[in-house]
């Protein structure tokens, strides 16, 4: 941070060009080092471990790639997920991330540095964040100058909005995608500026890489055409735009179709039609423009605009008709939910159930971007002042991403780069103006303090806009030293506060692996809660290799990655019905769910229960989503209403409805829970509710393992009874016999024949 | 309004600039002619005839004829060659499309690869044509004709690599 401010100090002509270049390189290296270092909190605090949910799948896929080679990976059919369906993994993933880390792994081995693939995966995101900072520098340097670029790189390196997705261990597609996004944009700007097919081709190649890495490539697919469209409407069509866009689209679209997961989508779905439409439009515009060159007339200008509007209307109508008649697939559900935030909740509960698809809360803008968020409009305003072609891009990008970031928390990620760029332009304009050490000479004598105050505001944005505006306007500078010092000092304070805020946010909010939890003991020392890995390790060691584990889909990837067991559903939510099946099994009574579990050959059922520890992300809190998703498929068998009390409350204590109390999820969560407490004292610490003394009884499943803090509970699905009875009859018979034998003893609870820590071979 | 700038500065290359001095003879004499009609006050015969047509605004066929005549007269031989190639690509593309409509699109990959090859090659050639057009010199200050050709080769190689990969 401080070093980049220093860079602007060296603007006096005395320092030579080469010194500046060396300084820039050094500063960029420092920024890269800082951005890597600030992402290592989790490794230092915990260990080198893959975080959260999706990264576990990416990690597993990377291991597969490294072990079996590229072609096996490409044709990988995974029969250990989505049992019994399996998943054509090679054709349904974005391979860019795994291929990148695989390539790094092979490269490091080639130079005889055999690094474990896990460490490469863990450190990939921080490594690429350094490159993102560099790409942001290049991008911003095209917009303003290299000092703004350095500031933008520094902002980008430590902005929490980006760090949230790229801490060490967060091995997700976004880890490399943001770098690719920024670099593709840089190449596009370069192509549009120079009108060179080579830059357009490079842009297409990086677009291809981006397509291979992240589903968010659609953002680029729509943003670049939009930029071109806006330029055409502004009457700024030029041969350069034609060359850049045509070469990008022709190459990029063809390249994007090479990814099996994308396939023919670019010519079939509506999301990609804008790009195709603009491609057709720009051909027409180019042709018309050529004709105009042949027939010089002023009439032609109006004619050209008329044609443009006509074509746009015709193509839009054509697109609508094609969509209605079904030639082009309609917008996908995820896309609808971008326009109507209530859409997903009604039609596709599975999308709405993911917390990162919720609309963004206002404080999170400030939390993730700090003072950049209020400099952002200033930067966009500066773009309006100059309004070259590339500034139009920033404006379009800013408008689009602001909207999308407001709709989905997750898309904050695409907003962060443009905020960093715009804010850096604003800050560097301010610093350029106020860091001039010499006062302007000609006006210096006559200037009094009042005048300088007046000019100060104008000068803040006026004197350094560069380009045609500054050449027209008379030179205005800052005269009094105090105002300079005050502004510079206050901005230094803001910058320092930004660094502090970023570090604080990173260390407190974004560095938790969520696989391992940390808490503080009363004496202040750190206590690690490692229940997840305890349970997954138990599964790995104590169950047969082909055992099938049923759990809610959130934990599918982790079970696959850590326990290496077959799962029914996982975080790749491609089959809603299958997920609803699991939801139905969880939400139904034992008789119904036993049928479902048997039909799917489930051996173990796993639930997450946070009641003892107060871990709020547990299955009871997610339970309503299971019910909703199941209700979407079987509206007659599962009804959300029945899980609420007559007063419309979601209760788990005495007032809980019978449907709730009989559901498998409730039983598995609270089975024997009351025995942990003195009589009448059983409390659920997440929901803050007292539980009934008599806990639920289970018949068709039996407890297999419960972790130290009860976070993970694993149940074994009982085999069919040996005498052909149903399990209720068998239990009743057994408990009756027991009770008869223990007449003198205390009344034991039925079904309590297994110990809590029963370990099965 | 970038267009206006380009127009006003277009007459400058009337003096034969070094890049237009090429071994082909028709090129050198065609280049100045090509540039002058873009400036309205120029008293060149071809431009006056075309403006006369447009002022009358009588029939679009006359305008088309005028354009065709002007094209025949003013376009350098090399650009004509490029145009012929572009026309060929359009024909090939149309043939493929008609075949796809009539005979079905069964190997859809192959059809797409073939069609994308023609379209891509067309736009790359059009880019080459625009970049090498001396009238556009001001816009493409950093792209010399040689550089444009190198770009063209790079783009075509990438395009056909992907096409061959996609064709199955």
Short mmCIF file of N, CA and C in Angstrom, two decimals, chain A residues 193-199 201-202 205 208 234-244 246-247 250-251 254-255 257-258 263-264 267-268 279 283 286 289-301 305, chain B residues 1-3 7 34 37-38 40 47 50-51 54 63 67 70-71 75 83 105 108-109 112-113 116-117 119-120 122-124 126-127 129-131 133 139-140 142-143 147 151-152 154-155 158-159 162-163 165-166:
data_model
loop_
_atom_site.label_atom_id
_atom_site.label_comp_id
_atom_site.label_asym_id
_atom_site.label_seq_id
_atom_site.Cartn_x
_atom_site.Cartn_y
_atom_site.Cartn_z
N UNK A 193 -8.66 -1.49 -28.59
CA UNK A 193 -7.87 -0.27 -28.75
C UNK A 193 -7.04 -0.31 -30.03
N UNK A 194 -6.38 -1.46 -30.24
CA UNK A 194 -5.45 -1.54 -31.35
C UNK A 194 -6.11 -2.03 -32.63
N UNK A 195 -7.24 -2.70 -32.51
CA UNK A 195 -7.87 -3.27 -33.69
C UNK A 195 -7.04 -4.35 -34.31
N UNK A 196 -6.47 -5.18 -33.45
CA UNK A 196 -5.58 -6.22 -33.97
C UNK A 196 -6.23 -7.59 -33.78
N UNK A 197 -6.22 -8.38 -34.85
CA UNK A 197 -6.81 -9.71 -34.76
C UNK A 197 -6.03 -10.61 -33.82
N UNK A 198 -4.72 -10.31 -33.66
CA UNK A 198 -3.93 -11.15 -32.76
C UNK A 198 -4.41 -11.00 -31.32
N UNK A 199 -4.63 -9.76 -30.89
CA UNK A 199 -5.12 -9.57 -29.52
C UNK A 199 -6.51 -10.17 -29.38
N UNK A 201 -7.57 -12.73 -31.02
CA UNK A 201 -7.38 -14.17 -30.94
C UNK A 201 -6.90 -14.60 -29.58
N UNK A 202 -5.95 -13.82 -29.00
CA UNK A 202 -5.48 -14.14 -27.64
C UNK A 202 -6.63 -14.05 -26.65
N UNK A 205 -8.51 -17.07 -26.84
CA UNK A 205 -7.85 -18.21 -26.19
C UNK A 205 -8.05 -18.15 -24.69
N UNK A 208 -11.43 -19.08 -23.84
CA UNK A 208 -11.54 -20.54 -23.84
C UNK A 208 -11.10 -21.12 -22.50
N UNK A 234 -23.74 4.46 -29.66
CA UNK A 234 -23.17 5.79 -29.46
C UNK A 234 -22.60 6.34 -30.76
N UNK A 235 -22.72 5.58 -31.82
CA UNK A 235 -22.14 6.02 -33.09
C UNK A 235 -20.64 5.92 -33.13
N UNK A 236 -20.11 5.01 -32.36
CA UNK A 236 -18.65 4.89 -32.29
C UNK A 236 -18.14 3.66 -33.02
N UNK A 237 -18.94 3.14 -33.92
CA UNK A 237 -18.45 1.97 -34.63
C UNK A 237 -17.17 2.31 -35.37
N UNK A 238 -16.21 1.42 -35.34
CA UNK A 238 -15.00 1.63 -36.13
C UNK A 238 -14.47 0.26 -36.55
N UNK A 239 -13.58 0.29 -37.50
CA UNK A 239 -13.00 -0.96 -37.97
C UNK A 239 -12.33 -1.73 -36.87
N UNK A 240 -11.76 -1.01 -35.89
CA UNK A 240 -11.08 -1.69 -34.79
C UNK A 240 -12.04 -2.56 -34.01
N UNK A 241 -13.23 -2.01 -33.73
CA UNK A 241 -14.23 -2.78 -33.00
C UNK A 241 -14.61 -4.02 -33.80
N UNK A 242 -14.76 -3.82 -35.11
CA UNK A 242 -15.13 -4.95 -35.95
C UNK A 242 -14.09 -6.05 -35.86
N UNK A 243 -12.84 -5.66 -36.05
CA UNK A 243 -11.77 -6.66 -36.06
C UNK A 243 -11.72 -7.38 -34.71
N UNK A 244 -11.75 -6.59 -33.62
CA UNK A 244 -11.62 -7.20 -32.30
C UNK A 244 -12.78 -8.13 -32.02
N UNK A 246 -15.13 -9.49 -34.07
CA UNK A 246 -15.31 -10.64 -34.95
C UNK A 246 -14.31 -11.73 -34.65
N UNK A 247 -13.05 -11.33 -34.49
CA UNK A 247 -12.05 -12.37 -34.26
C UNK A 247 -12.28 -13.03 -32.91
N UNK A 250 -15.66 -15.29 -33.31
CA UNK A 250 -15.54 -16.46 -34.18
C UNK A 250 -14.66 -17.52 -33.54
N UNK A 251 -13.52 -17.08 -33.00
CA UNK A 251 -12.61 -18.05 -32.39
C UNK A 251 -13.13 -18.52 -31.03
N UNK A 254 -16.21 -20.98 -31.06
CA UNK A 254 -15.80 -22.31 -31.51
C UNK A 254 -14.97 -23.00 -30.43
N UNK A 255 -14.07 -22.22 -29.82
CA UNK A 255 -13.22 -22.81 -28.77
C UNK A 255 -14.06 -23.25 -27.58
N UNK A 257 -16.92 -24.38 -27.47
CA UNK A 257 -17.69 -25.59 -27.70
C UNK A 257 -16.84 -26.86 -27.56
N UNK A 258 -15.55 -26.70 -27.40
CA UNK A 258 -14.69 -27.87 -27.22
C UNK A 258 -14.86 -28.49 -25.83
N UNK A 263 -20.49 -27.81 -24.71
CA UNK A 263 -21.04 -28.45 -25.90
C UNK A 263 -21.69 -27.46 -26.85
N UNK A 264 -22.93 -27.73 -27.20
CA UNK A 264 -23.62 -26.89 -28.18
C UNK A 264 -24.37 -25.74 -27.54
N UNK A 267 -24.79 -22.14 -29.20
CA UNK A 267 -25.70 -21.82 -30.29
C UNK A 267 -27.13 -22.23 -29.97
N UNK A 268 -27.33 -22.75 -28.76
CA UNK A 268 -28.67 -23.25 -28.45
C UNK A 268 -29.39 -22.45 -27.37
N UNK A 279 -22.84 -10.32 -33.13
CA UNK A 279 -21.92 -10.74 -34.19
C UNK A 279 -22.56 -10.50 -35.56
N UNK A 283 -21.54 -7.47 -38.45
CA UNK A 283 -21.28 -7.75 -39.86
C UNK A 283 -22.06 -6.78 -40.73
N UNK A 286 -20.69 -3.30 -40.46
CA UNK A 286 -19.45 -3.17 -41.21
C UNK A 286 -19.75 -3.03 -42.70
N UNK A 289 -21.22 0.31 -43.34
CA UNK A 289 -20.16 1.31 -43.20
C UNK A 289 -19.29 1.34 -44.45
N UNK A 290 -19.04 0.15 -44.99
CA UNK A 290 -18.25 0.09 -46.22
C UNK A 290 -19.00 0.77 -47.35
N UNK A 291 -20.30 0.50 -47.43
CA UNK A 291 -21.09 1.12 -48.48
C UNK A 291 -21.07 2.64 -48.34
N UNK A 292 -21.12 3.10 -47.11
CA UNK A 292 -21.11 4.53 -46.89
C UNK A 292 -19.82 5.15 -47.41
N UNK A 293 -18.74 4.41 -47.23
CA UNK A 293 -17.47 4.88 -47.78
C UNK A 293 -17.55 5.03 -49.28
N UNK A 294 -18.36 4.18 -49.91
CA UNK A 294 -18.50 4.24 -51.36
C UNK A 294 -19.46 5.35 -51.78
N UNK A 295 -20.48 5.57 -51.00
CA UNK A 295 -21.49 6.57 -51.36
C UNK A 295 -21.50 7.67 -50.32
N UNK A 296 -20.66 8.68 -50.47
CA UNK A 296 -20.60 9.71 -49.43
C UNK A 296 -21.87 10.56 -49.43
N UNK A 297 -22.53 10.56 -48.34
CA UNK A 297 -23.74 11.38 -48.24
C UNK A 297 -24.09 11.55 -46.78
N UNK A 298 -24.72 12.66 -46.49
CA UNK A 298 -25.12 12.87 -45.10
C UNK A 298 -26.38 12.10 -44.78
N UNK A 299 -27.14 11.79 -45.83
CA UNK A 299 -28.33 10.99 -45.62
C UNK A 299 -27.98 9.64 -45.02
N UNK A 300 -26.77 9.21 -45.36
CA UNK A 300 -26.43 7.84 -45.01
C UNK A 300 -26.36 7.62 -43.52
N UNK A 301 -26.00 8.69 -42.81
CA UNK A 301 -25.86 8.54 -41.36
C UNK A 301 -27.18 8.12 -40.73
N UNK A 305 -28.35 4.45 -38.95
CA UNK A 305 -28.96 4.26 -37.63
C UNK A 305 -30.29 3.53 -37.77
N UNK B 1 -18.52 9.70 -33.56
CA UNK B 1 -17.87 10.87 -34.03
C UNK B 1 -16.41 10.63 -34.33
N UNK B 2 -16.02 9.41 -34.01
CA UNK B 2 -14.71 8.96 -34.49
C UNK B 2 -14.73 8.86 -36.01
N UNK B 3 -15.91 8.60 -36.52
CA UNK B 3 -16.05 8.47 -37.97
C UNK B 3 -15.72 9.78 -38.67
N UNK B 7 -12.90 10.72 -41.46
CA UNK B 7 -13.20 11.29 -42.77
C UNK B 7 -12.34 12.51 -43.06
N UNK B 34 -8.72 5.83 -54.38
CA UNK B 34 -9.54 5.22 -53.35
C UNK B 34 -9.77 6.19 -52.19
N UNK B 37 -12.31 9.99 -52.89
CA UNK B 37 -13.77 10.17 -52.92
C UNK B 37 -14.38 10.32 -51.55
N UNK B 38 -13.66 9.95 -50.52
CA UNK B 38 -14.24 10.03 -49.19
C UNK B 38 -14.40 11.46 -48.73
N UNK B 40 -15.76 15.01 -49.35
CA UNK B 40 -16.87 15.47 -50.18
C UNK B 40 -16.49 16.54 -51.20
N UNK B 47 -16.74 10.36 -57.62
CA UNK B 47 -17.50 10.76 -56.45
C UNK B 47 -18.68 11.65 -56.85
N UNK B 50 -21.54 9.57 -58.12
CA UNK B 50 -22.29 8.83 -57.12
C UNK B 50 -23.15 9.77 -56.27
N UNK B 51 -22.61 10.95 -55.94
CA UNK B 51 -23.44 11.88 -55.16
C UNK B 51 -24.63 12.33 -55.98
N UNK B 54 -27.31 9.89 -55.69
CA UNK B 54 -27.98 9.83 -54.40
C UNK B 54 -28.88 11.02 -54.17
N UNK B 63 -28.01 3.45 -57.85
CA UNK B 63 -26.99 3.60 -56.80
C UNK B 63 -26.12 2.35 -56.79
N UNK B 67 -22.18 2.11 -57.38
CA UNK B 67 -21.24 1.52 -56.43
C UNK B 67 -20.41 0.46 -57.12
N UNK B 70 -17.83 1.99 -59.32
CA UNK B 70 -16.77 2.58 -58.52
C UNK B 70 -15.86 1.51 -57.95
N UNK B 71 -16.52 0.41 -57.52
CA UNK B 71 -15.75 -0.70 -56.96
C UNK B 71 -14.79 -1.24 -58.00
N UNK B 75 -10.96 -0.26 -56.62
CA UNK B 75 -10.43 -1.24 -55.67
C UNK B 75 -9.10 -1.81 -56.18
N UNK B 83 -11.60 -10.13 -51.78
CA UNK B 83 -13.05 -10.14 -51.92
C UNK B 83 -13.53 -11.42 -52.57
N UNK B 105 -28.81 -32.69 -39.93
CA UNK B 105 -27.55 -32.24 -39.33
C UNK B 105 -26.90 -33.34 -38.53
N UNK B 108 -23.57 -33.33 -36.05
CA UNK B 108 -23.72 -31.90 -35.80
C UNK B 108 -22.37 -31.25 -35.56
N UNK B 109 -21.48 -32.00 -34.91
CA UNK B 109 -20.13 -31.49 -34.69
C UNK B 109 -19.48 -31.11 -36.00
N UNK B 112 -21.04 -28.10 -37.61
CA UNK B 112 -20.67 -26.87 -36.91
C UNK B 112 -19.22 -26.49 -37.20
N UNK B 113 -18.36 -27.51 -37.16
CA UNK B 113 -16.94 -27.22 -37.41
C UNK B 113 -16.77 -26.63 -38.80
N UNK B 116 -18.42 -23.13 -38.92
CA UNK B 116 -17.65 -22.16 -38.14
C UNK B 116 -16.34 -21.84 -38.84
N UNK B 117 -15.78 -22.84 -39.55
CA UNK B 117 -14.54 -22.57 -40.28
C UNK B 117 -14.78 -21.52 -41.35
N UNK B 119 -17.29 -19.28 -41.52
CA UNK B 119 -17.65 -17.99 -40.92
C UNK B 119 -16.42 -17.33 -40.32
N UNK B 120 -15.66 -18.13 -39.56
CA UNK B 120 -14.47 -17.58 -38.91
C UNK B 120 -13.47 -17.08 -39.92
N UNK B 122 -14.13 -16.12 -42.85
CA UNK B 122 -14.70 -14.93 -43.49
C UNK B 122 -14.41 -13.67 -42.67
N UNK B 123 -14.69 -13.75 -41.37
CA UNK B 123 -14.49 -12.53 -40.58
C UNK B 123 -13.01 -12.21 -40.44
N UNK B 124 -12.17 -13.24 -40.38
CA UNK B 124 -10.74 -12.95 -40.29
C UNK B 124 -10.26 -12.29 -41.58
N UNK B 126 -12.16 -10.57 -43.60
CA UNK B 126 -12.72 -9.21 -43.60
C UNK B 126 -11.88 -8.30 -42.73
N UNK B 127 -11.42 -8.83 -41.58
CA UNK B 127 -10.55 -8.02 -40.71
C UNK B 127 -9.28 -7.63 -41.46
N UNK B 129 -8.93 -7.32 -44.58
CA UNK B 129 -9.27 -6.35 -45.62
C UNK B 129 -9.41 -4.95 -45.01
N UNK B 130 -10.08 -4.89 -43.86
CA UNK B 130 -10.27 -3.59 -43.22
C UNK B 130 -8.94 -3.01 -42.78
N UNK B 131 -8.12 -3.90 -42.20
CA UNK B 131 -6.86 -3.40 -41.65
C UNK B 131 -5.93 -2.91 -42.75
N UNK B 133 -6.80 -1.76 -45.67
CA UNK B 133 -7.36 -0.68 -46.48
C UNK B 133 -6.67 0.64 -46.13
N UNK B 139 -7.11 4.76 -38.24
CA UNK B 139 -7.66 3.95 -37.15
C UNK B 139 -6.67 2.90 -36.69
N UNK B 140 -5.99 2.32 -37.63
CA UNK B 140 -5.08 1.22 -37.29
C UNK B 140 -3.65 1.72 -37.33
N UNK B 142 -1.31 1.30 -35.31
CA UNK B 142 -0.27 0.38 -34.83
C UNK B 142 -0.23 -0.90 -35.67
N UNK B 143 -1.14 -1.04 -36.64
CA UNK B 143 -1.19 -2.28 -37.40
C UNK B 143 -0.73 -2.01 -38.82
N UNK B 147 1.84 -6.69 -40.35
CA UNK B 147 1.35 -7.13 -39.05
C UNK B 147 -0.07 -7.69 -39.19
N UNK B 151 -1.31 -11.34 -38.12
CA UNK B 151 -2.49 -11.57 -37.29
C UNK B 151 -3.45 -12.54 -37.96
N UNK B 152 -3.62 -12.31 -39.27
CA UNK B 152 -4.53 -13.15 -40.05
C UNK B 152 -4.07 -14.61 -40.00
N UNK B 154 -2.13 -16.01 -37.74
CA UNK B 154 -2.29 -16.51 -36.37
C UNK B 154 -3.75 -16.91 -36.10
N UNK B 155 -4.65 -15.98 -36.46
CA UNK B 155 -6.07 -16.25 -36.24
C UNK B 155 -6.53 -17.48 -37.00
N UNK B 158 -5.25 -20.74 -35.39
CA UNK B 158 -6.03 -21.09 -34.19
C UNK B 158 -7.39 -21.62 -34.59
N UNK B 159 -8.03 -20.93 -35.51
CA UNK B 159 -9.37 -21.32 -35.94
C UNK B 159 -9.39 -22.74 -36.46
N UNK B 162 -8.91 -25.49 -33.85
CA UNK B 162 -10.13 -25.81 -33.11
C UNK B 162 -11.12 -26.56 -34.00
N UNK B 163 -11.19 -26.17 -35.28
CA UNK B 163 -12.12 -26.84 -36.19
C UNK B 163 -11.77 -28.31 -36.32
N UNK B 165 -10.11 -30.11 -34.32
CA UNK B 165 -10.35 -30.78 -33.04
C UNK B 165 -11.82 -31.05 -32.84
N UNK B 166 -12.65 -30.19 -33.38
CA UNK B 166 -14.09 -30.28 -33.11
C UNK B 166 -14.78 -31.22 -34.08
#
